[in-house]
Amino acid sequence: EICISNMPQKRCGWDAWEGRLQAEGFSAVAGTDEAGRGPLAGPVVAAAFVSLAPEDKEVLDLLSTVADSKQLTPVQREEAYEKLTDVRLKGRVEWAVAVSSVEEIDDTDILRASLAAMARAVRSLATKPDCVLVDGCNRPPELLAPGETWTRGTKEERRRAEEVKQMPKLSRWFAKSPTLQAVANTDSVTMVSQEKTIEEPVWRPRSVEAVIGGDALVPSISAASVLAKVHRDRLMQGLHEKYPVYGFATHQGYGTAEHLEALKVHGPCPEHRRSFGPVREALGLDAKATSQADTVDVGQRTLSGILVGSPGTPQTREASTVAAVMVEDGVEPQAVVPPTPLGACGRGKKTSPASAAEEAQTPAKRMRQAENTENLRPTNVGTDPAAPKQAERGKDATIATCIAAIATAVADAAAAAA
């Protein structure tokens, strides 16, 4: 039976879920589940199931024999599938199946693609349920009202959300004037009327509830689990006939040793999920991404070394900054002394207080000194009107020289990485 061999401590069965919710006023309670989140290939399939005859003994007896699809053998799943979809039950039960393709999985992610398939399956039911029970801890965003949280998030996020709910609204302490309130009401009515004319009405159930372990607790979710699993197995059988070298009929796309070996030998086919690690590895995408990241990292280390004298900066790069010095009237540029690995910018312990490296200065520090020198230098504006302009030209030359040195170092780093 569905219940209690697995989770005796939890509510399960028709009376604990669908029956209870119908007694609370929900006329139609549907269950939805997916199959195929873990495989490396093939689509993810979702199904929805709803019983329209809560007092029908035949339907209740059938649901009492349907367990989580993962607990059934392939033969048992096929038998349960045939019973659940029997035409004799038409009008007493409804079911629907939806698929998210490999392209949708790679464009979004497997979780969102799975939830989207669940939402499509529920929307495909001829009788729209006013309550939907979803297997897992997430709810399909497409079935929720705007602003509702579709994923439970972390404990910290849930705590903060609860604090926001408990926080008193500041608006209660401030009363709007009658005139402003009338204007606000008019604007809100106008916006609502415009939205109604522009947006088509979207059906959503009154309640969407996530049930962890629902495929072993809720009969409607168990039925949906069987429908989704059998439907996907049949799709994978078709893919096996199209791509026989991968053995899809045996492992349904999961990452078995046989499947991984076939990936190495033959490479991925169009039905493999490019967003999954083993497939990316077979395509060599991870290695390429790593090499690009290393190239960027080299450039960043070199640039930061020029600006702050970090230990990762080659001395050849420091030599290229010979022109990045304080520029004053009548003063020739001085070469920059490379900083010691632990003496740059005051980090770590300097090797020798008397060393020449201790006096080394980065281009940025020299720029600051140049600015301070210009600020401290006495100016005789009355006697020499051109003096402020000369000082500004000196600053511009300093900045331009530093920018040129940085650009040269970055180009050298990119060339070295390439």
Tab-separated table of C-alpha atoms in Angstrom:
chain	number	residue	atom	x	y	z
A	1	GLU	CA	0.000	0.000	0.000
A	2	ILE	CA	1.037	3.641	-0.403
A	3	CYS	CA	1.369	4.427	3.256
A	4	ILE	CA	3.148	3.397	5.878
A	5	SER	CA	5.803	0.913	5.236
A	6	ASN	CA	8.067	3.778	4.206
A	7	MET	CA	7.101	6.784	6.297
A	8	PRO	CA	4.891	5.737	9.183
A	9	GLN	CA	5.503	9.016	10.984
A	10	LYS	CA	3.883	11.126	8.232
A	11	ARG	CA	0.314	11.567	7.071
A	12	CYS	CA	-0.380	9.681	3.921
A	13	GLY	CA	-3.219	8.262	1.900
A	14	TRP	CA	-6.364	9.743	0.415
A	15	ASP	CA	-7.991	10.764	3.690
A	16	ALA	CA	-4.863	12.580	4.868
A	17	TRP	CA	-4.501	14.671	1.714
A	18	GLU	CA	-7.109	14.788	-1.046
A	19	GLY	CA	-9.992	13.858	1.263
A	20	ARG	CA	-8.958	16.397	3.886
A	21	LEU	CA	-8.551	19.208	1.338
A	22	GLN	CA	-11.919	18.463	-0.254
A	23	ALA	CA	-13.496	18.674	3.176
A	24	GLU	CA	-11.864	22.100	3.516
A	25	GLY	CA	-13.653	23.310	0.386
A	26	PHE	CA	-11.372	22.403	-2.521
A	27	SER	CA	-13.545	20.675	-5.096
A	28	ALA	CA	-10.732	19.240	-7.255
A	29	VAL	CA	-7.306	18.341	-5.863
A	30	ALA	CA	-4.601	17.384	-8.376
A	31	GLY	CA	-1.181	15.868	-7.850
A	32	THR	CA	1.822	16.464	-10.088
A	33	ASP	CA	5.293	14.916	-10.346
A	34	GLU	CA	8.169	14.683	-12.800
A	35	ALA	CA	10.526	12.018	-14.122
A	36	GLY	CA	13.976	12.493	-15.588
A	37	ARG	CA	15.705	15.261	-13.653
A	38	GLY	CA	18.907	13.270	-13.127
A	39	PRO	CA	19.716	11.754	-16.545
A	40	LEU	CA	22.369	13.146	-18.862
A	41	ALA	CA	20.144	12.839	-21.926
A	42	GLY	CA	16.534	13.096	-22.974
A	43	PRO	CA	13.696	15.374	-21.882
A	44	VAL	CA	12.187	15.767	-18.441
A	45	VAL	CA	8.557	14.636	-18.290
A	46	ALA	CA	5.838	15.747	-15.872
A	47	ALA	CA	2.319	14.442	-15.298
A	48	ALA	CA	-0.754	15.648	-13.427
A	49	PHE	CA	-3.570	13.492	-12.090
A	50	VAL	CA	-6.903	14.415	-10.500
A	51	SER	CA	-9.798	12.293	-9.266
A	52	LEU	CA	-13.207	13.783	-9.963
A	53	ALA	CA	-15.129	11.104	-8.052
A	54	PRO	CA	-13.958	11.252	-4.426
A	55	GLU	CA	-16.516	8.621	-3.360
A	56	ASP	CA	-15.846	6.241	-6.263
A	57	LYS	CA	-14.701	2.968	-4.669
A	58	GLU	CA	-13.059	1.642	-7.839
A	59	VAL	CA	-10.922	4.767	-8.161
A	60	LEU	CA	-10.009	4.772	-4.493
A	61	ASP	CA	-9.067	1.104	-4.594
A	62	LEU	CA	-6.898	1.716	-7.647
A	63	LEU	CA	-5.098	4.650	-6.032
A	64	SER	CA	-4.485	2.612	-2.891
A	65	THR	CA	-2.428	0.141	-4.954
A	66	VAL	CA	-0.348	2.777	-6.761
A	67	ALA	CA	2.926	3.586	-5.026
A	68	ASP	CA	5.852	5.799	-5.906
A	69	SER	CA	7.046	4.783	-9.370
A	70	LYS	CA	10.586	4.260	-8.081
A	71	GLN	CA	9.328	1.487	-5.803
A	72	LEU	CA	7.684	-0.427	-8.650
A	73	THR	CA	9.259	-2.727	-11.180
A	74	PRO	CA	8.965	-1.802	-14.872
A	75	VAL	CA	6.222	-4.415	-15.306
A	76	GLN	CA	4.281	-3.082	-12.312
A	77	ARG	CA	4.579	0.480	-13.613
A	78	GLU	CA	3.237	-0.529	-17.010
A	79	GLU	CA	0.285	-2.295	-15.399
A	80	ALA	CA	-0.472	0.695	-13.173
A	81	TYR	CA	-0.193	3.040	-16.163
A	82	GLU	CA	-2.713	1.042	-18.165
A	83	LYS	CA	-5.172	1.041	-15.251
A	84	LEU	CA	-4.828	4.746	-14.535
A	85	THR	CA	-5.366	5.677	-18.183
A	86	ASP	CA	-8.160	3.146	-18.833
A	87	VAL	CA	-11.006	4.691	-20.842
A	88	ARG	CA	-13.486	3.202	-18.369
A	89	LEU	CA	-12.384	5.846	-15.877
A	90	LYS	CA	-13.098	8.722	-18.237
A	91	GLY	CA	-15.148	11.344	-16.442
A	92	ARG	CA	-14.061	10.022	-13.071
A	93	VAL	CA	-10.346	10.834	-13.340
A	94	GLU	CA	-8.307	13.149	-15.551
A	95	TRP	CA	-4.624	13.125	-16.345
A	96	ALA	CA	-2.170	14.983	-18.564
A	97	VAL	CA	1.498	14.713	-19.515
A	98	ALA	CA	3.902	17.509	-20.525
A	99	VAL	CA	7.531	17.567	-21.630
A	100	SER	CA	10.439	19.993	-21.298
A	101	SER	CA	12.962	19.426	-24.067
A	102	VAL	CA	16.728	19.198	-23.810
A	103	GLU	CA	16.951	22.689	-25.313
A	104	GLU	CA	14.714	24.113	-22.577
A	105	ILE	CA	16.771	22.341	-19.905
A	106	ASP	CA	20.007	23.814	-21.245
A	107	ASP	CA	18.531	27.285	-21.763
A	108	THR	CA	17.211	27.518	-18.192
A	109	ASP	CA	18.197	24.756	-15.781
A	110	ILE	CA	16.843	21.342	-14.873
A	111	LEU	CA	14.850	22.573	-11.861
A	112	ARG	CA	13.031	25.332	-13.715
A	113	ALA	CA	12.451	23.076	-16.719
A	114	SER	CA	10.949	20.411	-14.434
A	115	LEU	CA	8.652	22.899	-12.706
A	116	ALA	CA	7.609	24.365	-16.059
A	117	ALA	CA	6.649	20.892	-17.295
A	118	MET	CA	4.588	20.347	-14.126
A	119	ALA	CA	2.770	23.640	-14.682
A	120	ARG	CA	1.995	22.731	-18.293
A	121	ALA	CA	0.682	19.334	-17.255
A	122	VAL	CA	-1.637	20.895	-14.657
A	123	ARG	CA	-2.869	23.525	-17.116
A	124	SER	CA	-3.574	20.779	-19.664
A	125	LEU	CA	-6.186	19.151	-17.429
A	126	ALA	CA	-9.692	19.672	-18.821
A	127	THR	CA	-11.016	20.218	-15.297
A	128	LYS	CA	-8.946	22.926	-13.671
A	129	PRO	CA	-8.119	21.943	-10.064
A	130	ASP	CA	-8.406	24.591	-7.390
A	131	CYS	CA	-5.684	22.893	-5.323
A	132	VAL	CA	-2.433	21.368	-6.621
A	133	LEU	CA	-0.078	19.152	-4.603
A	134	VAL	CA	3.495	19.147	-5.940
A	135	ASP	CA	6.128	16.546	-5.170
A	136	GLY	CA	9.243	18.085	-3.642
A	137	CYS	CA	10.039	21.365	-1.913
A	138	ASN	CA	9.465	23.792	-4.801
A	139	ARG	CA	6.302	25.027	-6.491
A	140	PRO	CA	5.931	25.809	-10.223
A	141	PRO	CA	6.220	29.609	-10.558
A	142	GLU	CA	3.745	29.585	-13.463
A	143	LEU	CA	0.992	28.401	-11.107
A	144	LEU	CA	1.632	31.091	-8.499
A	145	ALA	CA	0.383	34.649	-8.217
A	146	PRO	CA	2.932	37.425	-8.841
A	147	GLY	CA	5.157	37.922	-5.822
A	148	GLU	CA	4.672	34.443	-4.365
A	149	THR	CA	7.811	32.515	-3.481
A	150	TRP	CA	8.231	29.399	-5.582
A	151	THR	CA	11.266	27.950	-3.757
A	152	ARG	CA	11.659	27.583	-0.029
A	153	GLY	CA	15.197	29.043	-0.126
A	154	THR	CA	17.622	28.831	2.759
A	155	LYS	CA	16.713	28.951	6.436
A	156	GLU	CA	18.108	32.478	6.638
A	157	GLU	CA	15.989	33.643	3.702
A	158	ARG	CA	12.879	32.114	5.241
A	159	ARG	CA	13.646	33.783	8.570
A	160	ARG	CA	14.023	37.179	6.922
A	161	ALA	CA	10.796	36.727	4.967
A	162	GLU	CA	8.967	35.926	8.183
A	163	GLU	CA	10.424	39.013	9.848
A	164	VAL	CA	9.182	41.157	6.983
A	165	LYS	CA	5.701	39.692	7.354
A	166	GLN	CA	5.689	40.494	11.065
A	167	MET	CA	7.018	44.018	10.589
A	168	PRO	CA	4.293	46.659	11.149
A	169	LYS	CA	3.581	48.818	8.136
A	170	LEU	CA	4.730	52.399	8.451
A	171	SER	CA	1.713	53.542	6.465
A	172	ARG	CA	-0.553	53.030	9.447
A	173	TRP	CA	1.246	55.888	11.230
A	174	PHE	CA	0.831	58.333	8.367
A	175	ALA	CA	-2.589	59.360	7.072
A	176	LYS	CA	-2.879	60.681	3.536
A	177	SER	CA	-4.838	63.820	2.925
A	178	PRO	CA	-8.294	63.240	1.353
A	179	THR	CA	-7.170	64.911	-1.886
A	180	LEU	CA	-4.038	62.778	-2.274
A	181	GLN	CA	-5.972	59.657	-1.368
A	182	ALA	CA	-8.591	60.406	-4.020
A	183	VAL	CA	-5.863	60.918	-6.647
A	184	ALA	CA	-4.146	57.672	-5.621
A	185	ASN	CA	-7.412	55.753	-5.806
A	186	THR	CA	-8.144	57.162	-9.271
A	187	ASP	CA	-4.662	56.236	-10.507
A	188	SER	CA	-4.916	52.702	-9.142
A	189	VAL	CA	-8.306	52.153	-10.758
A	190	THR	CA	-6.951	53.421	-14.074
A	191	MET	CA	-3.898	51.120	-13.873
A	192	VAL	CA	-6.048	48.098	-13.021
A	193	SER	CA	-8.417	48.791	-15.888
A	194	GLN	CA	-5.495	49.143	-18.303
A	195	GLU	CA	-3.976	45.876	-17.127
A	196	LYS	CA	-7.276	44.097	-17.618
A	197	THR	CA	-7.549	45.362	-21.170
A	198	ILE	CA	-3.941	44.525	-22.052
A	199	GLU	CA	-3.310	41.214	-20.251
A	200	GLU	CA	-5.370	38.147	-20.897
A	201	PRO	CA	-6.711	36.417	-17.800
A	202	VAL	CA	-4.403	33.691	-16.543
A	203	TRP	CA	-5.830	30.719	-14.714
A	204	ARG	CA	-4.161	29.811	-11.449
A	205	PRO	CA	-5.249	27.350	-8.756
A	206	ARG	CA	-6.366	28.730	-5.427
A	207	SER	CA	-3.690	26.777	-3.596
A	208	VAL	CA	-0.378	25.182	-4.567
A	209	GLU	CA	1.325	23.093	-1.889
A	210	ALA	CA	4.738	21.435	-2.035
A	211	VAL	CA	4.911	18.031	-0.341
A	212	ILE	CA	8.375	16.620	0.356
A	213	GLY	CA	8.249	12.889	-0.351
A	214	GLY	CA	4.801	13.376	-1.839
A	215	ASP	CA	5.178	10.545	-4.346
A	216	ALA	CA	5.085	8.136	-1.380
A	217	LEU	CA	2.443	10.025	0.622
A	218	VAL	CA	-0.184	11.512	-1.696
A	219	PRO	CA	-2.141	9.129	-3.973
A	220	SER	CA	-2.592	11.690	-6.763
A	221	ILE	CA	1.145	12.450	-6.796
A	222	SER	CA	1.923	8.716	-6.826
A	223	ALA	CA	-0.349	8.310	-9.852
A	224	ALA	CA	1.333	11.260	-11.591
A	225	SER	CA	4.720	9.751	-10.800
A	226	VAL	CA	3.810	6.513	-12.572
A	227	LEU	CA	2.382	8.334	-15.598
A	228	ALA	CA	5.480	10.519	-15.986
A	229	LYS	CA	7.938	7.663	-15.555
A	230	VAL	CA	6.288	5.307	-18.030
A	231	HIS	CA	5.836	8.061	-20.599
A	232	ARG	CA	9.499	9.032	-20.366
A	233	ASP	CA	10.689	5.417	-20.573
A	234	ARG	CA	8.769	5.078	-23.821
A	235	LEU	CA	10.352	8.253	-25.171
A	236	MET	CA	13.802	6.950	-24.287
A	237	GLN	CA	13.027	3.698	-26.088
A	238	GLY	CA	12.420	5.786	-29.194
A	239	LEU	CA	15.714	7.607	-28.705
A	240	HIS	CA	17.448	4.244	-28.314
A	241	GLU	CA	16.221	3.228	-31.743
A	242	LYS	CA	17.537	6.511	-33.155
A	243	TYR	CA	20.882	6.455	-31.288
A	244	PRO	CA	21.520	2.781	-30.436
A	245	VAL	CA	25.195	3.198	-29.497
A	246	TYR	CA	24.324	4.847	-26.152
A	247	GLY	CA	22.013	2.151	-24.756
A	248	PHE	CA	19.193	4.522	-23.781
A	249	ALA	CA	16.740	1.636	-23.514
A	250	THR	CA	18.805	0.178	-20.684
A	251	HIS	CA	19.648	3.188	-18.523
A	252	GLN	CA	17.116	5.803	-19.795
A	253	GLY	CA	19.884	8.387	-20.073
A	254	TYR	CA	21.229	8.128	-16.522
A	255	GLY	CA	24.982	8.355	-15.970
A	256	THR	CA	25.799	4.664	-15.716
A	257	ALA	CA	29.268	3.335	-16.439
A	258	GLU	CA	28.033	2.024	-19.792
A	259	HIS	CA	26.627	5.428	-20.710
A	260	LEU	CA	29.746	7.341	-19.671
A	261	GLU	CA	31.932	4.990	-21.692
A	262	ALA	CA	29.727	5.517	-24.754
A	263	LEU	CA	30.049	9.272	-24.261
A	264	LYS	CA	33.836	8.978	-24.309
A	265	VAL	CA	33.867	6.792	-27.417
A	266	HIS	CA	31.132	8.404	-29.526
A	267	GLY	CA	30.747	11.860	-28.023
A	268	PRO	CA	27.342	13.410	-27.203
A	269	CYS	CA	24.330	13.214	-29.492
A	270	PRO	CA	21.760	16.032	-29.937
A	271	GLU	CA	19.670	14.607	-27.086
A	272	HIS	CA	22.432	15.001	-24.486
A	273	ARG	CA	22.127	17.877	-22.024
A	274	ARG	CA	25.010	20.271	-22.640
A	275	SER	CA	24.491	21.916	-19.250
A	276	PHE	CA	25.385	18.685	-17.381
A	277	GLY	CA	28.969	18.149	-16.248
A	278	PRO	CA	29.808	14.773	-17.855
A	279	VAL	CA	28.442	15.954	-21.214
A	280	ARG	CA	30.405	19.197	-21.029
A	281	GLU	CA	33.502	17.200	-20.184
A	282	ALA	CA	32.946	14.943	-23.196
A	283	LEU	CA	32.695	18.057	-25.373
A	284	GLY	CA	35.798	19.606	-23.837
A	285	LEU	CA	33.834	22.679	-22.742
A	286	ASP	CA	35.135	22.714	-19.173
A	287	ALA	CA	38.770	22.692	-20.270
A	288	LYS	CA	38.152	25.604	-22.636
A	289	ALA	CA	36.389	27.602	-19.957
A	290	THR	CA	39.267	26.962	-17.556
A	291	SER	CA	41.862	28.172	-20.029
A	292	GLN	CA	39.895	31.370	-20.634
A	293	ALA	CA	39.576	31.947	-16.915
A	294	ASP	CA	43.330	31.492	-16.505
A	295	THR	CA	43.980	34.068	-19.227
A	296	VAL	CA	41.754	36.614	-17.512
A	297	ASP	CA	43.338	35.814	-14.157
A	298	VAL	CA	46.844	36.451	-15.500
A	299	GLY	CA	45.775	39.831	-16.849
A	300	GLN	CA	44.104	40.759	-13.560
A	301	ARG	CA	47.166	39.752	-11.527
A	302	THR	CA	49.443	41.773	-13.777
A	303	LEU	CA	47.210	44.844	-13.692
A	304	SER	CA	46.829	44.711	-9.912
A	305	GLY	CA	50.582	44.297	-9.590
A	306	ILE	CA	51.196	47.489	-11.535
A	307	LEU	CA	48.704	49.428	-9.439
A	308	VAL	CA	49.550	48.107	-5.973
A	309	GLY	CA	52.831	46.231	-6.395
A	310	SER	CA	51.492	42.702	-5.842
A	311	PRO	CA	53.907	39.730	-5.756
A	312	GLY	CA	52.382	38.215	-8.892
A	313	THR	CA	53.689	41.043	-11.128
A	314	PRO	CA	56.717	40.108	-13.242
A	315	GLN	CA	59.635	42.503	-12.992
A	316	THR	CA	59.516	42.962	-16.755
A	317	ARG	CA	56.078	44.519	-16.308
A	318	GLU	CA	57.464	46.872	-13.650
A	319	ALA	CA	60.203	47.936	-16.046
A	320	SER	CA	57.555	49.022	-18.546
A	321	THR	CA	56.282	51.566	-16.041
A	322	VAL	CA	59.446	53.659	-16.242
A	323	ALA	CA	57.473	56.603	-17.585
A	324	ALA	CA	54.754	56.405	-14.917
A	325	VAL	CA	56.391	58.824	-12.485
A	326	MET	CA	55.807	62.173	-10.905
A	327	VAL	CA	56.009	64.867	-13.539
A	328	GLU	CA	57.121	68.319	-12.467
A	329	ASP	CA	58.405	71.272	-14.362
A	330	GLY	CA	62.040	70.706	-15.169
A	331	VAL	CA	62.233	67.245	-13.519
A	332	GLU	CA	63.141	64.243	-15.658
A	333	PRO	CA	61.245	60.937	-15.173
A	334	GLN	CA	62.829	58.473	-12.773
A	335	ALA	CA	62.776	54.666	-13.121
A	336	VAL	CA	60.487	52.731	-10.829
A	337	VAL	CA	62.182	50.287	-8.422
A	338	PRO	CA	60.312	46.956	-8.247
A	339	PRO	CA	58.789	46.309	-4.797
A	340	THR	CA	59.738	43.265	-2.753
A	341	PRO	CA	57.099	40.494	-2.606
A	342	LEU	CA	56.126	41.208	0.986
A	343	GLY	CA	56.823	44.912	1.123
A	344	ALA	CA	54.218	46.265	-1.279
A	345	CYS	CA	51.533	48.619	0.010
A	346	GLY	CA	52.322	47.902	3.642
A	347	ARG	CA	51.291	44.224	3.504
A	348	GLY	CA	53.422	41.651	5.304
A	349	LYS	CA	56.896	42.017	6.752
A	350	LYS	CA	59.524	43.938	4.824
A	351	THR	CA	62.760	42.090	4.152
A	352	SER	CA	65.146	44.928	4.991
A	353	PRO	CA	64.251	48.372	6.290
A	354	ALA	CA	67.300	49.844	4.572
A	355	SER	CA	66.721	48.161	1.225
A	356	ALA	CA	66.042	50.148	-1.918
A	357	ALA	CA	62.775	48.236	-2.380
A	358	GLU	CA	61.424	49.814	0.784
A	359	GLU	CA	61.530	53.163	-0.951
A	360	ALA	CA	59.867	51.813	-4.081
A	361	GLN	CA	56.643	53.469	-5.053
A	362	THR	CA	53.858	52.342	-7.307
A	363	PRO	CA	52.569	54.566	-10.130
A	364	ALA	CA	49.381	55.225	-8.196
A	365	LYS	CA	51.389	56.413	-5.180
A	366	ARG	CA	53.510	58.630	-7.393
A	367	MET	CA	50.367	60.156	-8.838
A	368	ARG	CA	49.143	60.997	-5.354
A	369	GLN	CA	52.525	62.529	-4.488
A	370	ALA	CA	52.415	64.575	-7.662
A	371	GLU	CA	49.002	65.915	-6.707
A	372	ASN	CA	50.185	66.716	-3.165
A	373	THR	CA	53.254	68.486	-4.515
A	374	GLU	CA	51.140	70.571	-6.835
A	375	ASN	CA	48.793	71.459	-3.972
A	376	LEU	CA	51.684	72.492	-1.664
A	377	ARG	CA	53.592	74.467	-4.299
A	378	PRO	CA	53.022	78.222	-3.822
A	379	THR	CA	51.370	79.903	-6.760
A	380	ASN	CA	51.534	83.523	-7.684
A	381	VAL	CA	48.359	83.866	-9.620
A	382	GLY	CA	48.649	87.586	-9.717
A	383	THR	CA	52.173	87.637	-11.207
A	384	ASP	CA	51.985	84.487	-13.398
A	385	PRO	CA	48.501	83.745	-14.768
A	386	ALA	CA	49.802	80.714	-16.676
A	387	ALA	CA	50.958	78.841	-13.539
A	388	PRO	CA	47.623	77.082	-12.758
A	389	LYS	CA	47.350	75.924	-16.366
A	390	GLN	CA	50.875	74.506	-16.259
A	391	ALA	CA	50.031	72.600	-13.113
A	392	GLU	CA	46.910	71.156	-14.752
A	393	ARG	CA	48.953	70.091	-17.782
A	394	GLY	CA	51.386	68.350	-15.451
A	395	LYS	CA	48.574	66.377	-13.826
A	396	ASP	CA	47.100	65.434	-17.215
A	397	ALA	CA	50.498	64.194	-18.375
A	398	THR	CA	50.857	62.077	-15.241
A	399	ILE	CA	47.455	60.459	-15.703
A	400	ALA	CA	48.019	59.847	-19.409
A	401	THR	CA	51.417	58.250	-18.747
A	402	CYS	CA	49.965	55.889	-16.103
A	403	ILE	CA	47.092	54.852	-18.367
A	404	ALA	CA	49.544	54.074	-21.178
A	405	ALA	CA	51.689	51.977	-18.835
A	406	ILE	CA	48.677	50.011	-17.586
A	407	ALA	CA	47.424	49.363	-21.132
A	408	THR	CA	50.867	48.120	-22.173
A	409	ALA	CA	51.068	45.740	-19.203
A	410	VAL	CA	47.599	44.322	-19.816
A	411	ALA	CA	48.399	43.736	-23.481
A	412	ASP	CA	51.645	41.981	-22.534
A	413	ALA	CA	49.764	39.773	-20.048
A	414	ALA	CA	47.163	38.782	-22.617
A	415	ALA	CA	49.887	37.962	-25.152
A	416	ALA	CA	51.775	35.861	-22.600
A	417	ALA	CA	48.630	33.958	-21.641
A	418	ALA	CA	47.753	33.303	-25.274
